[in-house]
GROMACS .gro file of C-alpha atoms in nm:
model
  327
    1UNK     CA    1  -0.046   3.254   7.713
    2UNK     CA    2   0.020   3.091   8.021
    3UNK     CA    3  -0.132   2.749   8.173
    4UNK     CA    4  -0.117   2.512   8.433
    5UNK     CA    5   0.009   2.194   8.412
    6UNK     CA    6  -0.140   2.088   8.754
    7UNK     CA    7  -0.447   2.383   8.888
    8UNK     CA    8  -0.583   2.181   9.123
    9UNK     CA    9  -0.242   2.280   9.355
   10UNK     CA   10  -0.417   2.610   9.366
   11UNK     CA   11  -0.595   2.461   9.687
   12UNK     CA   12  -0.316   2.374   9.834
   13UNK     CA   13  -0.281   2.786   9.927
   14UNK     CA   14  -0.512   2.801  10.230
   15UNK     CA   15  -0.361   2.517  10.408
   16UNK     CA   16  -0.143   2.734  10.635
   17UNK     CA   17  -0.435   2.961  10.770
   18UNK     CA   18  -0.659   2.629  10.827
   19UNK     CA   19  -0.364   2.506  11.026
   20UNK     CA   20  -0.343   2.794  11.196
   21UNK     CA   21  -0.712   2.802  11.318
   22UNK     CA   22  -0.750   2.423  11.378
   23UNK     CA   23  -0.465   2.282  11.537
   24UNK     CA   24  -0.332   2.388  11.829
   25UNK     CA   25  -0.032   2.637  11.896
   26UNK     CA   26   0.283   2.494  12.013
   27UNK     CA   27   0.363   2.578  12.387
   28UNK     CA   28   0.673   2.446  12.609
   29UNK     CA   29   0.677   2.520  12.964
   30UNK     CA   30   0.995   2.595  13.122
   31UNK     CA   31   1.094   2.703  13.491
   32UNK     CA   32   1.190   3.139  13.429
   33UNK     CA   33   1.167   3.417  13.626
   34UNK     CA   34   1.030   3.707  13.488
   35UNK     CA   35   1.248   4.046  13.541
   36UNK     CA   36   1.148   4.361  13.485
   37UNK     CA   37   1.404   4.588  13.221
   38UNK     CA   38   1.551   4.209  13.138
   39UNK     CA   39   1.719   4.412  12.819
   40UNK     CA   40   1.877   4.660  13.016
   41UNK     CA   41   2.029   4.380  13.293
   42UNK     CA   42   2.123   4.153  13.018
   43UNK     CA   43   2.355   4.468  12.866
   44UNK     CA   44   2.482   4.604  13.216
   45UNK     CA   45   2.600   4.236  13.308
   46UNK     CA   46   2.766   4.180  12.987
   47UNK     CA   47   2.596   3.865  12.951
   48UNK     CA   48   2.425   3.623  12.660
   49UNK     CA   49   2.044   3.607  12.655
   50UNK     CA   50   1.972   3.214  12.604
   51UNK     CA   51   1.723   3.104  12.390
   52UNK     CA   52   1.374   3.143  12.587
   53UNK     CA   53   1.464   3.354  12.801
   54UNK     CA   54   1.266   3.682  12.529
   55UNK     CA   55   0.925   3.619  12.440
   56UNK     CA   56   0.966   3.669  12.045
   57UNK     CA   57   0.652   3.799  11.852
   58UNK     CA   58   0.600   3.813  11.476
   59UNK     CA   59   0.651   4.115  11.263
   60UNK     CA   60   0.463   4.184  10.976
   61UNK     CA   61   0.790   4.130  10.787
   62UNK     CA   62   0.783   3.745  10.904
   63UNK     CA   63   0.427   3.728  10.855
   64UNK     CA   64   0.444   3.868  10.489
   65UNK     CA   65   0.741   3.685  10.387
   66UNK     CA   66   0.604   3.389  10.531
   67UNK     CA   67   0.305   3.393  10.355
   68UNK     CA   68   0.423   3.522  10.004
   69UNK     CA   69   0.690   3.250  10.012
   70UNK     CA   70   0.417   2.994  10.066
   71UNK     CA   71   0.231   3.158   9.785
   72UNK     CA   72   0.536   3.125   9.581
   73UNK     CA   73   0.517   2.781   9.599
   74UNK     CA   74   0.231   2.668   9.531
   75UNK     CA   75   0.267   2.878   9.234
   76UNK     CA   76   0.565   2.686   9.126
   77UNK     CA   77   0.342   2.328   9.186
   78UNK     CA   78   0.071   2.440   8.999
   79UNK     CA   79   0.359   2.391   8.686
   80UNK     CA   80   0.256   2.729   8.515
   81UNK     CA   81   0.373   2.721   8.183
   82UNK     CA   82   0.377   2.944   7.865
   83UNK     CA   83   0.207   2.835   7.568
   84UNK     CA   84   0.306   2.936   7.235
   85UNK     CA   85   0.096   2.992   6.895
   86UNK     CA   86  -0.027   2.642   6.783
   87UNK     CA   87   0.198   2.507   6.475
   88UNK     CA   88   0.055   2.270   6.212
   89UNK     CA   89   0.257   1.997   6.083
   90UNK     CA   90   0.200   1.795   5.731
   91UNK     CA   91   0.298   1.457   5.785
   92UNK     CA   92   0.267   1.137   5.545
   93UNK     CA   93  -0.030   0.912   5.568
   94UNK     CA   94   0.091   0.682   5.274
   95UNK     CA   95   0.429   0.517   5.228
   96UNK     CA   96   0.520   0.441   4.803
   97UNK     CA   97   0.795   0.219   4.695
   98UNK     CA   98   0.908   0.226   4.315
   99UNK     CA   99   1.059  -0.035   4.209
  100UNK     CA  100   1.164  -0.052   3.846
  101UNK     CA  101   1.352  -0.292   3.636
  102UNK     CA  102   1.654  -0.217   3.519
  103UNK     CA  103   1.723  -0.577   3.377
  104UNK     CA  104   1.929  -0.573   3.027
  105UNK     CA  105   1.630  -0.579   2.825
  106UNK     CA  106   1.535  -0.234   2.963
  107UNK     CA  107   1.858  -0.131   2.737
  108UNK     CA  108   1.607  -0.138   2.389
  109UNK     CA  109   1.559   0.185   2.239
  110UNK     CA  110   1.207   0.085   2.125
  111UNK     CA  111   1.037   0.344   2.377
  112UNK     CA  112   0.792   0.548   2.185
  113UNK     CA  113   0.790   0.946   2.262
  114UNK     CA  114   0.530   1.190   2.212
  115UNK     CA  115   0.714   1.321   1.952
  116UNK     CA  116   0.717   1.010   1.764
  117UNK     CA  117   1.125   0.934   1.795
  118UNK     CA  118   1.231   0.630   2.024
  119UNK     CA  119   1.483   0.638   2.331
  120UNK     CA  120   1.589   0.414   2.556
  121UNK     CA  121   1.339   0.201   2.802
  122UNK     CA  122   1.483   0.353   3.057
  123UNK     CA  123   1.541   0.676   2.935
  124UNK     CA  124   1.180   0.727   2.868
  125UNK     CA  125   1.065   0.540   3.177
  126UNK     CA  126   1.351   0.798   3.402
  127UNK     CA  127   1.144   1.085   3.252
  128UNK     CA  128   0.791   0.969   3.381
  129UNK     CA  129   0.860   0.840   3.699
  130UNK     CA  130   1.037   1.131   3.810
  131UNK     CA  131   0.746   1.348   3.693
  132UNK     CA  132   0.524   1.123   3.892
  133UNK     CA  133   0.800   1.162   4.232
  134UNK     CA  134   0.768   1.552   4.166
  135UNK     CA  135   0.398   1.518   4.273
  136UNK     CA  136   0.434   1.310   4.535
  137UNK     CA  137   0.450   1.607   4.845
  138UNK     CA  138   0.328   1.495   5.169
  139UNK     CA  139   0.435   1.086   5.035
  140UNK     CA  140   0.699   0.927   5.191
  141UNK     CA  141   0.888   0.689   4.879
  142UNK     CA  142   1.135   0.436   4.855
  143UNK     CA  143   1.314   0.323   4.525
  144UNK     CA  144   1.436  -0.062   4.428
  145UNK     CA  145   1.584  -0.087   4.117
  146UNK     CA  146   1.610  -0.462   4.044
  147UNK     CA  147   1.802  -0.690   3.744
  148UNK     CA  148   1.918  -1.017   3.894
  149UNK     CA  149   1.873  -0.905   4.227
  150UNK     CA  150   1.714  -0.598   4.383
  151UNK     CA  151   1.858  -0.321   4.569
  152UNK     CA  152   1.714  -0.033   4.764
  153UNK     CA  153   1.847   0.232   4.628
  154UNK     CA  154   1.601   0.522   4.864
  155UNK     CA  155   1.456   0.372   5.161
  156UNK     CA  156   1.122   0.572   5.267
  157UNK     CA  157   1.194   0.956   5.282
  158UNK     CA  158   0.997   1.263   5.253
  159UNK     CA  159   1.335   1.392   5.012
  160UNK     CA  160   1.169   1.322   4.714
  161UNK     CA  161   1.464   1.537   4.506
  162UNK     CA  162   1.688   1.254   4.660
  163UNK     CA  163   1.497   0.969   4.450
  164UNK     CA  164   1.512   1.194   4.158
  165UNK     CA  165   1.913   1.266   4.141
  166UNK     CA  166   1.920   0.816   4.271
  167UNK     CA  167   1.714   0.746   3.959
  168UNK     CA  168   1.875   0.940   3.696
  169UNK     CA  169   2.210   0.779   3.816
  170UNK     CA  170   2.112   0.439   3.782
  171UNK     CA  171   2.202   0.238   3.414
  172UNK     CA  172   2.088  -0.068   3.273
  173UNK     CA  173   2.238  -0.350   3.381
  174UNK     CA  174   2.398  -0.260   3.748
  175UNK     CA  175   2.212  -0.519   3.901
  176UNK     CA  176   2.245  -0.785   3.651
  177UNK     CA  177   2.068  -0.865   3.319
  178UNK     CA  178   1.802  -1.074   3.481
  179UNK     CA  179   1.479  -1.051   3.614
  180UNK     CA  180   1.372  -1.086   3.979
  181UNK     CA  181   1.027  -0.994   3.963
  182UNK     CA  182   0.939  -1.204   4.347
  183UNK     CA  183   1.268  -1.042   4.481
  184UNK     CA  184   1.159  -0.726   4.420
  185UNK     CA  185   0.886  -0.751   4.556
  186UNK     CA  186   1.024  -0.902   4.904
  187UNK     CA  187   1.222  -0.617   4.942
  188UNK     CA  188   1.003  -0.446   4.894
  189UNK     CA  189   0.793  -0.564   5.197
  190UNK     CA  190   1.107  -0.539   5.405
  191UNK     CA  191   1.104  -0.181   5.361
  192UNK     CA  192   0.748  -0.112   5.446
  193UNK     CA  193   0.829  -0.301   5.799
  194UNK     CA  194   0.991   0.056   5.876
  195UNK     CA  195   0.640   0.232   5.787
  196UNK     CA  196   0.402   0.269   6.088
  197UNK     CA  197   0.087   0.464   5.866
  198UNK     CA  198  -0.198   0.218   5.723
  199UNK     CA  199  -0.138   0.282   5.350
  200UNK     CA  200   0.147   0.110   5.176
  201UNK     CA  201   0.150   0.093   4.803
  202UNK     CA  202   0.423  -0.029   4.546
  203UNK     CA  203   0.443   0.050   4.201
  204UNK     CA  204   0.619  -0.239   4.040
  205UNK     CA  205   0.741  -0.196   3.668
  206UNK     CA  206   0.925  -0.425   3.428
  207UNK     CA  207   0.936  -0.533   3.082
  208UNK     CA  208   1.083  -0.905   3.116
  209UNK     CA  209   1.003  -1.238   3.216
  210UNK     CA  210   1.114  -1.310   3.594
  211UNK     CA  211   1.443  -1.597   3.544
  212UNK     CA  212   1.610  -1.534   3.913
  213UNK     CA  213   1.425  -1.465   4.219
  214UNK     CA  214   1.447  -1.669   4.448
  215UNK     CA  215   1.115  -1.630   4.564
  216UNK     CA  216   0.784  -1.691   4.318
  217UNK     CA  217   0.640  -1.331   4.246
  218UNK     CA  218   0.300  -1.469   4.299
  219UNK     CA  219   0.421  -1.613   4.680
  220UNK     CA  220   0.549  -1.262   4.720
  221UNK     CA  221   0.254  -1.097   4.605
  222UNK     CA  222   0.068  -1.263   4.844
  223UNK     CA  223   0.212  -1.220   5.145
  224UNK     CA  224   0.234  -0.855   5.023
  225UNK     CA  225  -0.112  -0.864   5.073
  226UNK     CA  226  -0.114  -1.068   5.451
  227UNK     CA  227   0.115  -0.749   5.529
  228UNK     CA  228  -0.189  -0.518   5.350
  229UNK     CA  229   0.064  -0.406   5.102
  230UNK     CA  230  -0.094  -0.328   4.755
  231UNK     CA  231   0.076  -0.351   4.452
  232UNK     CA  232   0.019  -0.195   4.108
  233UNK     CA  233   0.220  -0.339   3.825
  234UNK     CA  234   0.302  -0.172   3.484
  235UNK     CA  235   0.459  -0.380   3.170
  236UNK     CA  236   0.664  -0.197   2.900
  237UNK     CA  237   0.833  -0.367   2.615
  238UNK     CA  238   0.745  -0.623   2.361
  239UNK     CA  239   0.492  -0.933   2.456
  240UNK     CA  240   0.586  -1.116   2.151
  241UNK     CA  241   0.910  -1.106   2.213
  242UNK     CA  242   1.094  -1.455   2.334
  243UNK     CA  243   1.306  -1.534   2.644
  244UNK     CA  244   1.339  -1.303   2.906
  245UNK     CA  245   1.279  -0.946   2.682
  246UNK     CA  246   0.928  -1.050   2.641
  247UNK     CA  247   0.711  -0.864   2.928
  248UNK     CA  248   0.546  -1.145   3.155
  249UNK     CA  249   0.224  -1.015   3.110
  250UNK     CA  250   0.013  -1.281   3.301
  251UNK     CA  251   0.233  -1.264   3.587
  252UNK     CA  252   0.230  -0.913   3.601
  253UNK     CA  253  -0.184  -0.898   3.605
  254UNK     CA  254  -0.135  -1.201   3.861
  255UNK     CA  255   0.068  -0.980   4.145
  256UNK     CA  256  -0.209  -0.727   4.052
  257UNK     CA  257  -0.486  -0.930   4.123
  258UNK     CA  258  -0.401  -1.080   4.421
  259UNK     CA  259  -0.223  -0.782   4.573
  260UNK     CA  260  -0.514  -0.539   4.544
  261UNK     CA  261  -0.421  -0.355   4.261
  262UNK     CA  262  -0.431  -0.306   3.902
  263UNK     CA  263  -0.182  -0.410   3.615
  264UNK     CA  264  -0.152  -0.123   3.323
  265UNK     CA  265   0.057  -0.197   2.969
  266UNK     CA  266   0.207   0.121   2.865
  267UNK     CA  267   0.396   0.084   2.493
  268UNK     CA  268   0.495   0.395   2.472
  269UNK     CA  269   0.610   0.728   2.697
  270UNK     CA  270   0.253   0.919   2.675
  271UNK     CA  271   0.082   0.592   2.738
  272UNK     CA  272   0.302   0.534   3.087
  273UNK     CA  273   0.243   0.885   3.167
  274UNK     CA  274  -0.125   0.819   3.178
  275UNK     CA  275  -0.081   0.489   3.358
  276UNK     CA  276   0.136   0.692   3.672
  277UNK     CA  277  -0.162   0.914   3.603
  278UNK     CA  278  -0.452   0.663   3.677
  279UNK     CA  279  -0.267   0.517   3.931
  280UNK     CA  280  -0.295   0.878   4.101
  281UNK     CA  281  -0.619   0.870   4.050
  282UNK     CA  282  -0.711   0.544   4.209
  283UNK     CA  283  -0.536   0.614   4.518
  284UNK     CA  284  -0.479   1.016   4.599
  285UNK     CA  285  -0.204   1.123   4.830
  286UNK     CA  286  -0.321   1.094   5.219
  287UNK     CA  287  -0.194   1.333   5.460
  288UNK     CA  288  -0.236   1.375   5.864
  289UNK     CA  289  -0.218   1.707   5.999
  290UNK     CA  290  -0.070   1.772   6.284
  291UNK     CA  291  -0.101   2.038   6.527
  292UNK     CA  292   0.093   2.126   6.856
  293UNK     CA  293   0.177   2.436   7.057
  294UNK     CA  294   0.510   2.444   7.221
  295UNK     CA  295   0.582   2.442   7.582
  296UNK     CA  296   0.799   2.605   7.835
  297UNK     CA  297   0.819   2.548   8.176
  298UNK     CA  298   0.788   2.845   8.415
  299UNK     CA  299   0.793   2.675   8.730
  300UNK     CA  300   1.187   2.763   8.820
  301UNK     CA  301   1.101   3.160   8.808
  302UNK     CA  302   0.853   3.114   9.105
  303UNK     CA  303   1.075   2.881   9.324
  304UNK     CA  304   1.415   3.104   9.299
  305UNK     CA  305   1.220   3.400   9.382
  306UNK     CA  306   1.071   3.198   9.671
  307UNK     CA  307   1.387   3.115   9.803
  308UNK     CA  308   1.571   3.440   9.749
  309UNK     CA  309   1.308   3.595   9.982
  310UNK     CA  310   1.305   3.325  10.199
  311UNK     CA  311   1.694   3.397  10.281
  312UNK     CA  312   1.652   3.750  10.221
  313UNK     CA  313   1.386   3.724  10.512
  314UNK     CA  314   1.663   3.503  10.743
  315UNK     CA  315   1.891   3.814  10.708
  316UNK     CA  316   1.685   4.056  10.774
  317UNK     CA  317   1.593   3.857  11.113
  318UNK     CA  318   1.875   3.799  11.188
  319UNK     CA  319   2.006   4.102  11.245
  320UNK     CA  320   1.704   4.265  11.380
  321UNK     CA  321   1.736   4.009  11.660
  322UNK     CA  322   2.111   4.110  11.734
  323UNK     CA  323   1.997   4.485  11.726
  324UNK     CA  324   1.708   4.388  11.988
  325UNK     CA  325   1.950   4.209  12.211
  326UNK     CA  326   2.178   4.480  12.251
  327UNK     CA  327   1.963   4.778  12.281
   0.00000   0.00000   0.00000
């Protein structure tokens, strides 16, 4: 299909006619004498005809080229253009981080499966999350993996299978055996400073006590919220244990609270699979569609054929002129 980037040049097209019946033709008056046979005197004498001294007149073949060339471009200013089919594109409405603990307490193999055996914390939290990413088409994620200090290991990408084979390579303990719960979480808003869409939600998950951020995880949590960041928190692990392998869970509904989201307590692997679950639930994947058709220019096809009958045209008068003289 083909359009016009500019139709209104379309009445640019007249404007040679209108100047030909409103403004005046050009005349120059010159002292001549008129001879009759001037042709035949010019070739007996030998001699050069100066210009004005023949009264030219237009052919059709000036008055046709003329005019198509003038056609030709305004053709080439109206921008014509061909259209192609209209394409949709899916792209992200919602931004996720992950960030999950992979402190030293996250070594226990006190992880319930639905089988009824135990693994490894995370071992059995590995399995779920990456369940969860699966499902995730159409979200951009990020993953932070966090011990004494956090790390992104994925910053936001539409390559989920990229946060899968990230996750299962990551072992307890390569970013310290501490917690940095507030840490995490102010990474965590650094990396949604690269997301332009209005829905920004971390999943935070541990199963400690924070002992090294730097920052409070309450502080964080709230200016996670001044940057409309909500956060959803999930404890695993033991609160009765002591020290840092006993899950924080007051601080962890804390973040919740004042973040905008929800804190869930999953003690085994069917339990966090129906936490990643809810969490689905409470906030369903947002999408923007996107439609365009391409666009290419045909403006250059008009304005070489313009100009090679515009010199075509020259040539042709110019030799007809040369034949005239000399007959």
């Amino acid at each position: 299909m083909i359009e016009f980037g500019l139709p209104w040049a379309w009445l640019l097209l007249p404007l040679p006619l209108l100047a030909w019946w409103l403004l005046p033709p050009y005349r120059q008056t010159v002292p001549a004498i008129r001879f009759p046979f001037f042709r035949r005197i010019v070739s007996v004498a030998g001699a050069q005809a100066r210009p004005g001294s023949i009264i030219l007149s237009r052919t059709r073949f000036q008055v046709f080229s003329l005019g198509f060339v003038w056609f030709l471009s305004v053709f080439a200013m109206t921008q014509p253009e061909r259209v192609g089919q209209p394409v949709e594109m899916t792209k992200a409405a919602r931004d996720v981080v992950l960030a999950i603990d992979i402190s030293g307490s996250m070594d226990a193999s006190d992880f319930e499966q639905p089988d009824g055996n135990t693994t490894q914390r995370l071992e059995g939290v590995k399995s779920v999350v990456n369940a969860f990413v699966r499902e995730r088409q159409g979200d951009r994620l990020a993953l932070i993996v966090f011990g004494s200090k956090a790390y992104v290991q994925v910053p936001l990408t539409e390559d989920l299978s990229s946060i899968e084979n990230m996750l299962e390579r990551t072992a307890v303990g390569m970013a310290g055996p501490h917690t940095a719960l507030g840490d995490a979480i102010g990474l965590a808003i650094r990396t949604f400073e690269a997301s332009d869409v209005e829905q920004r939600l971390l999943i935070l998950l541990s199963d400690g006590t924070d002992t090294a951020s730097r920052m409070s995880p309450v502080n964080a949590a709230e200016i996670a919220r001044d940057r409309e960041v909500e956060i959803h928190t999930v404890g695993v692990g033991d609160p009765e244990a002591r020290g840092e392998d006993r899950v924080d869970v007051d601080t962890l509904k804390d973040i919740a609270a004042r973040a905008g989201g929800q804190f869930y307590f999953a003690k085994d692997q069917s339990a966090l699979k129906a936490v990643y679950e809810r969490i689905d639930e409470l906030t369903p994947r947002k999408v923007e569609t996107l439609s365009y058709r391409s666009r290419e220019s045909l403006a250059h096809i008009p304005m070489l054929a313009g100009a090679i009958l515009g010199a075509l045209a020259l040539v042709v008068l110019r030799f007809n002129s040369r034949g005239s003289l000399t007959a």
